[in-house]
Amino acid sequence: MKSNQNKSAINAGPNEFFLGVTTFFPLIFAATPIGLLFGALAAQKGMSPLEVLLMGSFVFAGGSQFLALDLWADPLPWLTIAFSTFLINLRHVLMSASLAPKLGHWTPLQKYLGFFILADEVWALSEQRAIKHHTTFSFYLGVGLTLFITWQVATVVGSLIGAVMGDPSRYGLDFAFTALFICLVMGFWQGRKTGVVLAASGLAAVLTHKFVPGAWYIIAGAIAGVIAAAVQYDEKTNGLQKPAEALQS
Amino acid sequence: MMSEVFAVDPLVLFTIVAMAAGTYLTRIAGLVLTKFVTFSGRTEAALQAVPPAILMSVVAPTAFATGIAETAATAITAIAALRLPMLAAMTLGVVSVVVLRMALTVI
């Protein structure tokens, strides 16, 4: 029945979903402290737990939620907040464009509903999966729903207990997100060319972050990395290096 | 108490909806784009660099421009990530940042 479909379709279903959940599992420890912190800060700004839940569910983008809190004031500068959110989330355009061709057999409905929860971590794990395999909808949903539930529970609990919780940096938990992303970056390592891309992104991001306010540093770093990759493109090797060469660099 | 937990200010709700609309737009933009444009050759190579480039950009200010403890912990995490499972490498990174911060304040 499934003989004419590729391996990603054969592997679809509960197993792929469960694989998504277990792939996300370590990230629960990274997302929970960040969510608790967000909830606590939101409570300080006067947001009710239900408002925290609504923002988490509809926006579901941690970076922009923190940015919104930063701008939160009375009277509420809703236009500034909405525009800043849009700017910081512009990176999603590149993320979805990058992930779209790597999906398995998704229906249009699955794509347009599924990408509602295309948060950084969901995208990153889907890309990691796509290195070896098409990203199936079940896998994506396993990852995405686990983060969704983790994020909502953590932020609401954070807003309820708020003041009781201390500063997460005391336990180094503010570094959990950075550590996670470093691990994910290393998964994309393909040799010297990747090194040049990373150096260009890192440098551009640090400089932009230092001199330009807001979230432009993510866009600047992404563009610098993309340019570095385009410049290094070699028609003969098709941009990929042999494993032996990659090990040496 | 219950009313405070479930309180929703209309302007807050409006702000959330505005944030959500913009965010959703950025998330589906790539789907719409790739429907009309096909990438090959150099463009494809450039697009392949998007994931590591974005991940790097997000962490770079914390990893390289915050302090010695953070930069050293970044290096430790990166090396550990090549050999250990992800959770182990992450834990090592978090533990080393705590230890390094304590060590640097003592000095």
Short mmCIF file of C-alpha atoms in Angstrom, two decimals:
data_model
loop_
_atom_site.label_atom_id
_atom_site.label_comp_id
_atom_site.label_asym_id
_atom_site.label_seq_id
_atom_site.Cartn_x
_atom_site.Cartn_y
_atom_site.Cartn_z
CA MET A 1 0.00 0.00 0.00
CA LYS A 2 2.80 2.35 0.90
CA SER A 3 5.35 0.86 -1.46
CA ASN A 4 5.50 3.92 -3.72
CA GLN A 5 6.02 6.37 -0.89
CA ASN A 6 9.36 7.41 0.52
CA LYS A 7 10.74 6.50 3.91
CA SER A 8 9.44 9.62 5.62
CA ALA A 9 5.88 8.66 4.80
CA ILE A 10 6.39 5.09 6.01
CA ASN A 11 7.74 6.39 9.29
CA ALA A 12 4.86 8.80 9.82
CA GLY A 13 2.44 8.23 12.67
CA PRO A 14 2.72 7.64 16.41
CA ASN A 15 6.42 6.65 16.24
CA GLU A 16 7.40 9.89 14.54
CA PHE A 17 5.29 11.86 17.02
CA PHE A 18 6.95 10.08 19.96
CA LEU A 19 10.36 10.67 18.41
CA GLY A 20 9.53 14.38 18.24
CA VAL A 21 8.55 14.40 21.92
CA THR A 22 11.74 12.58 23.00
CA THR A 23 13.90 14.79 20.75
CA PHE A 24 12.46 17.81 22.50
CA PHE A 25 12.82 16.30 25.98
CA PRO A 26 16.22 17.82 26.92
CA LEU A 27 14.90 21.23 25.89
CA ILE A 28 12.27 21.10 28.62
CA PHE A 29 15.10 21.91 31.02
CA ALA A 30 16.08 24.91 28.91
CA ALA A 31 12.58 26.22 28.25
CA THR A 32 11.12 25.83 31.76
CA PRO A 33 13.41 28.29 33.62
CA ILE A 34 13.03 30.82 30.80
CA GLY A 35 9.24 30.43 30.95
CA LEU A 36 9.19 30.80 34.74
CA LEU A 37 11.29 33.95 34.41
CA PHE A 38 8.96 35.36 31.75
CA GLY A 39 5.91 34.73 33.93
CA ALA A 40 7.54 36.34 36.96
CA LEU A 41 8.56 39.44 34.99
CA ALA A 42 5.10 39.66 33.39
CA ALA A 43 3.49 39.58 36.83
CA GLN A 44 5.74 42.44 37.91
CA LYS A 45 4.53 44.41 34.89
CA GLY A 46 0.93 43.85 36.00
CA MET A 47 -0.12 41.13 33.57
CA SER A 48 -2.62 38.59 34.90
CA PRO A 49 -1.88 34.86 34.55
CA LEU A 50 -4.63 34.60 31.91
CA GLU A 51 -3.06 37.42 29.91
CA VAL A 52 0.27 35.60 30.16
CA LEU A 53 -1.39 32.42 28.87
CA LEU A 54 -3.07 34.29 26.00
CA MET A 55 0.17 35.93 24.93
CA GLY A 56 2.08 32.65 25.11
CA SER A 57 -0.58 30.79 23.14
CA PHE A 58 -1.15 33.34 20.39
CA VAL A 59 2.34 34.80 19.96
CA PHE A 60 4.40 31.77 21.10
CA ALA A 61 7.76 33.42 20.44
CA GLY A 62 9.85 33.81 23.59
CA GLY A 63 12.26 36.45 22.34
CA SER A 64 9.53 38.83 21.22
CA GLN A 65 7.52 38.18 24.39
CA PHE A 66 10.49 39.31 26.50
CA LEU A 67 10.94 42.31 24.21
CA ALA A 68 7.25 43.20 24.66
CA LEU A 69 7.66 43.06 28.45
CA ASP A 70 10.62 45.36 28.15
CA LEU A 71 8.43 47.91 26.35
CA TRP A 72 5.36 47.25 28.57
CA ALA A 73 4.23 50.51 30.22
CA ASP A 74 1.14 52.46 31.18
CA PRO A 75 -0.40 53.59 28.84
CA LEU A 76 0.37 50.53 26.77
CA PRO A 77 2.44 51.44 23.65
CA TRP A 78 0.69 48.76 21.60
CA LEU A 79 1.89 49.96 18.21
CA THR A 80 5.56 50.04 19.27
CA ILE A 81 5.19 46.60 20.85
CA ALA A 82 3.48 45.13 17.78
CA PHE A 83 6.07 46.59 15.40
CA SER A 84 9.06 45.51 17.53
CA THR A 85 7.56 42.02 17.71
CA PHE A 86 7.31 41.95 13.95
CA LEU A 87 10.95 43.08 13.57
CA ILE A 88 12.42 40.57 16.02
CA ASN A 89 10.35 37.82 14.40
CA LEU A 90 11.42 38.67 10.86
CA ARG A 91 13.99 35.88 11.23
CA HIS A 92 11.04 33.46 10.94
CA VAL A 93 10.76 34.38 7.25
CA LEU A 94 14.21 32.90 6.67
CA MET A 95 13.45 29.97 8.99
CA SER A 96 10.23 28.96 7.24
CA ALA A 97 11.77 29.49 3.78
CA SER A 98 14.65 27.25 4.81
CA LEU A 99 12.46 24.53 6.34
CA ALA A 100 9.65 24.51 3.76
CA PRO A 101 11.49 22.41 1.10
CA LYS A 102 12.57 19.86 3.72
CA LEU A 103 9.11 18.83 4.87
CA GLY A 104 7.76 15.35 4.15
CA HIS A 105 4.25 15.00 2.79
CA TRP A 106 2.38 17.82 4.47
CA THR A 107 -1.04 19.01 3.32
CA PRO A 108 -1.44 22.79 2.87
CA LEU A 109 -3.65 22.84 5.98
CA GLN A 110 -0.93 21.09 7.99
CA LYS A 111 1.61 23.63 6.75
CA TYR A 112 -0.42 26.73 7.52
CA LEU A 113 -1.68 25.46 10.88
CA GLY A 114 1.62 23.84 11.85
CA PHE A 115 3.74 26.90 11.15
CA PHE A 116 1.66 28.82 13.70
CA ILE A 117 3.92 27.19 16.31
CA LEU A 118 7.19 27.57 14.37
CA ALA A 119 9.17 28.80 17.39
CA ASP A 120 12.99 28.89 17.28
CA GLU A 121 13.44 25.57 19.07
CA VAL A 122 10.78 23.82 16.97
CA TRP A 123 12.39 25.10 13.80
CA ALA A 124 15.91 24.22 14.96
CA LEU A 125 15.02 20.61 15.83
CA SER A 126 13.09 20.23 12.57
CA GLU A 127 16.13 21.46 10.65
CA GLN A 128 18.35 19.09 12.61
CA ARG A 129 16.00 16.24 11.73
CA ALA A 130 16.05 17.33 8.08
CA ILE A 131 19.83 16.82 7.87
CA LYS A 132 19.20 13.08 7.64
CA HIS A 133 15.51 12.71 6.91
CA HIS A 134 12.44 14.64 5.77
CA THR A 135 10.67 16.36 8.64
CA THR A 136 7.28 14.69 8.95
CA PHE A 137 4.21 16.47 10.32
CA SER A 138 4.01 13.96 13.19
CA PHE A 139 7.61 14.62 14.22
CA TYR A 140 7.06 18.38 13.97
CA LEU A 141 3.90 18.15 16.04
CA GLY A 142 5.67 16.04 18.68
CA VAL A 143 8.34 18.69 19.06
CA GLY A 144 5.99 21.67 18.75
CA LEU A 145 3.25 20.55 21.12
CA THR A 146 5.77 19.57 23.79
CA LEU A 147 7.31 23.03 23.68
CA PHE A 148 3.85 24.65 23.53
CA ILE A 149 2.67 22.88 26.67
CA THR A 150 6.00 23.42 28.47
CA TRP A 151 5.98 27.13 27.64
CA GLN A 152 2.37 27.76 28.72
CA VAL A 153 2.72 25.80 31.99
CA ALA A 154 6.06 27.44 32.85
CA THR A 155 4.98 31.01 32.09
CA VAL A 156 1.64 30.72 33.94
CA VAL A 157 3.30 29.08 36.96
CA GLY A 158 5.94 31.81 36.83
CA SER A 159 3.30 34.53 36.85
CA LEU A 160 1.53 32.85 39.82
CA ILE A 161 4.59 32.30 42.00
CA GLY A 162 6.48 35.32 40.61
CA ALA A 163 8.18 36.98 43.52
CA VAL A 164 8.85 33.72 45.40
CA MET A 165 11.32 32.64 42.73
CA GLY A 166 14.80 34.05 42.86
CA ASP A 167 17.01 35.21 40.03
CA PRO A 168 17.55 32.29 37.59
CA SER A 169 21.09 33.48 36.81
CA ARG A 170 22.05 32.28 40.31
CA TYR A 171 21.74 28.73 39.01
CA GLY A 172 23.24 29.51 35.62
CA LEU A 173 19.85 28.81 34.04
CA ASP A 174 20.00 32.02 32.05
CA PHE A 175 22.77 30.25 30.12
CA ALA A 176 20.64 27.17 29.32
CA PHE A 177 19.20 28.70 26.14
CA THR A 178 22.67 29.72 24.91
CA ALA A 179 24.08 26.26 25.68
CA LEU A 180 21.22 24.64 23.79
CA PHE A 181 21.75 26.78 20.70
CA ILE A 182 25.50 26.14 20.75
CA CYS A 183 24.80 22.39 20.74
CA LEU A 184 22.44 22.85 17.79
CA VAL A 185 24.98 25.00 15.91
CA MET A 186 27.58 22.24 16.23
CA GLY A 187 25.11 19.84 14.59
CA PHE A 188 25.30 21.92 11.40
CA TRP A 189 29.11 21.77 11.28
CA GLN A 190 30.32 20.66 7.86
CA GLY A 191 33.90 21.89 7.91
CA ARG A 192 35.81 25.07 7.28
CA LYS A 193 33.07 26.69 5.21
CA THR A 194 30.66 26.40 8.13
CA GLY A 195 33.36 27.98 10.29
CA VAL A 196 33.52 31.00 7.99
CA VAL A 197 29.70 31.30 7.99
CA LEU A 198 29.63 31.16 11.80
CA ALA A 199 32.46 33.66 12.16
CA ALA A 200 30.70 36.11 9.82
CA SER A 201 27.35 35.72 11.64
CA GLY A 202 28.90 35.96 15.09
CA LEU A 203 30.92 39.05 14.28
CA ALA A 204 28.04 40.84 12.55
CA ALA A 205 25.65 39.96 15.39
CA VAL A 206 28.01 41.13 18.15
CA LEU A 207 28.79 44.42 16.39
CA THR A 208 25.15 45.14 15.51
CA HIS A 209 24.05 44.24 19.04
CA LYS A 210 26.61 46.70 20.41
CA PHE A 211 25.69 49.65 18.20
CA VAL A 212 22.09 49.17 17.08
CA PRO A 213 19.23 48.91 19.61
CA GLY A 214 16.53 46.26 19.23
CA ALA A 215 16.64 42.91 17.54
CA TRP A 216 18.41 43.90 14.33
CA TYR A 217 21.49 41.92 15.35
CA ILE A 218 19.74 38.62 14.54
CA ILE A 219 18.85 39.80 11.03
CA ALA A 220 22.34 41.28 10.51
CA GLY A 221 24.05 38.08 11.66
CA ALA A 222 21.79 35.92 9.50
CA ILE A 223 22.45 38.06 6.40
CA ALA A 224 26.22 38.07 7.03
CA GLY A 225 26.22 34.27 7.32
CA VAL A 226 24.14 33.85 4.17
CA ILE A 227 26.48 36.18 2.23
CA ALA A 228 29.50 34.24 3.53
CA ALA A 229 27.93 31.00 2.28
CA ALA A 230 27.07 32.49 -1.13
CA VAL A 231 30.59 33.88 -1.58
CA GLN A 232 32.13 30.53 -0.72
CA TYR A 233 29.89 28.59 -3.08
CA ASP A 234 31.90 26.56 -5.55
CA GLU A 235 30.08 25.03 -8.52
CA LYS A 236 32.43 22.04 -8.69
CA THR A 237 32.13 20.87 -5.08
CA ASN A 238 28.52 22.03 -4.82
CA GLY A 239 29.30 23.80 -1.56
CA LEU A 240 29.89 20.58 0.36
CA GLN A 241 33.19 19.28 1.61
CA LYS A 242 34.46 15.75 1.84
CA PRO A 243 34.29 14.33 5.38
CA ALA A 244 38.09 13.98 5.56
CA GLU A 245 38.54 17.63 4.70
CA ALA A 246 35.91 18.61 7.24
CA LEU A 247 37.74 16.77 9.99
CA GLN A 248 40.98 18.58 9.28
CA SER A 249 39.53 22.08 9.45
CA MET B 1 -8.10 36.51 43.81
CA MET B 2 -9.85 34.50 41.08
CA SER B 3 -10.86 37.69 39.29
CA GLU B 4 -7.24 38.86 39.30
CA VAL B 5 -6.02 35.60 37.78
CA PHE B 6 -8.57 35.76 34.96
CA ALA B 7 -8.51 39.52 34.39
CA VAL B 8 -8.01 40.51 30.76
CA ASP B 9 -7.62 44.16 29.82
CA PRO B 10 -9.11 44.87 26.35
CA LEU B 11 -6.06 46.88 25.25
CA VAL B 12 -3.74 44.07 26.42
CA LEU B 13 -5.79 41.58 24.40
CA PHE B 14 -5.62 43.87 21.37
CA THR B 15 -1.83 44.19 21.75
CA ILE B 16 -1.49 40.40 21.99
CA VAL B 17 -3.58 39.92 18.84
CA ALA B 18 -1.48 42.52 16.97
CA MET B 19 1.73 40.78 18.10
CA ALA B 20 0.32 37.39 17.10
CA ALA B 21 -0.77 38.57 13.64
CA GLY B 22 2.68 39.95 12.81
CA THR B 23 4.39 36.84 14.14
CA TYR B 24 2.16 34.47 12.17
CA LEU B 25 2.84 36.50 9.04
CA THR B 26 6.61 36.01 9.43
CA ARG B 27 6.12 32.29 10.06
CA ILE B 28 4.12 31.56 6.92
CA ALA B 29 6.02 34.03 4.69
CA GLY B 30 8.63 31.38 3.89
CA LEU B 31 5.90 28.92 2.85
CA VAL B 32 4.43 31.48 0.45
CA LEU B 33 7.87 32.52 -0.84
CA THR B 34 9.10 29.01 -1.65
CA LYS B 35 5.87 28.34 -3.54
CA PHE B 36 6.74 30.96 -6.14
CA VAL B 37 10.53 30.85 -6.12
CA THR B 38 12.72 27.79 -6.55
CA PHE B 39 16.24 27.90 -5.21
CA SER B 40 19.26 26.31 -6.81
CA GLY B 41 23.04 26.59 -6.97
CA ARG B 42 24.45 29.55 -5.10
CA THR B 43 21.07 30.64 -3.72
CA GLU B 44 20.47 27.17 -2.34
CA ALA B 45 23.90 27.14 -0.72
CA ALA B 46 23.12 30.52 0.83
CA LEU B 47 19.77 29.28 2.13
CA GLN B 48 21.44 26.21 3.62
CA ALA B 49 23.52 28.55 5.78
CA VAL B 50 20.41 30.13 7.31
CA PRO B 51 19.99 27.68 10.24
CA PRO B 52 23.55 27.89 11.65
CA ALA B 53 23.76 31.62 10.86
CA ILE B 54 20.58 32.46 12.80
CA LEU B 55 21.44 30.20 15.73
CA MET B 56 24.87 31.81 15.90
CA SER B 57 23.45 35.34 15.72
CA VAL B 58 20.99 34.69 18.55
CA VAL B 59 23.69 33.45 20.95
CA ALA B 60 26.64 35.61 19.83
CA PRO B 61 26.06 38.63 22.13
CA THR B 62 25.70 36.39 25.20
CA ALA B 63 28.43 33.98 24.11
CA PHE B 64 31.12 36.44 23.07
CA ALA B 65 30.31 39.88 24.46
CA THR B 66 29.05 39.32 28.03
CA GLY B 67 32.09 38.16 30.00
CA ILE B 68 34.94 35.70 30.30
CA ALA B 69 32.76 33.14 32.12
CA GLU B 70 30.17 33.09 29.33
CA THR B 71 32.75 32.90 26.54
CA ALA B 72 34.68 30.10 28.25
CA ALA B 73 31.45 28.19 28.96
CA THR B 74 30.51 28.61 25.29
CA ALA B 75 33.80 27.00 24.23
CA ILE B 76 33.31 24.15 26.72
CA THR B 77 29.74 23.56 25.49
CA ALA B 78 30.81 23.58 21.84
CA ILE B 79 33.58 21.01 22.40
CA ALA B 80 31.30 18.86 24.57
CA ALA B 81 28.58 18.97 21.90
CA LEU B 82 30.91 17.16 19.49
CA ARG B 83 31.32 14.19 21.85
CA LEU B 84 28.43 14.06 24.30
CA PRO B 85 24.63 13.78 23.95
CA MET B 86 22.88 17.16 23.83
CA LEU B 87 21.50 17.15 27.39
CA ALA B 88 24.94 16.25 28.81
CA ALA B 89 26.65 19.01 26.81
CA MET B 90 24.00 21.54 27.88
CA THR B 91 24.32 20.54 31.54
CA LEU B 92 28.10 20.82 31.33
CA GLY B 93 27.71 24.30 29.83
CA VAL B 94 25.33 25.48 32.57
CA VAL B 95 27.47 23.99 35.36
CA SER B 96 30.65 25.54 33.93
CA VAL B 97 29.06 28.99 33.68
CA VAL B 98 28.07 28.84 37.36
CA VAL B 99 31.52 27.62 38.44
CA LEU B 100 33.33 30.17 36.28
CA ARG B 101 31.14 33.06 37.49
CA MET B 102 31.85 32.08 41.12
CA ALA B 103 35.57 31.66 40.43
CA LEU B 104 35.78 35.04 38.70
CA THR B 105 33.98 36.90 41.52
CA VAL B 106 36.29 35.31 44.12
CA ILE B 107 39.33 36.52 42.18
#
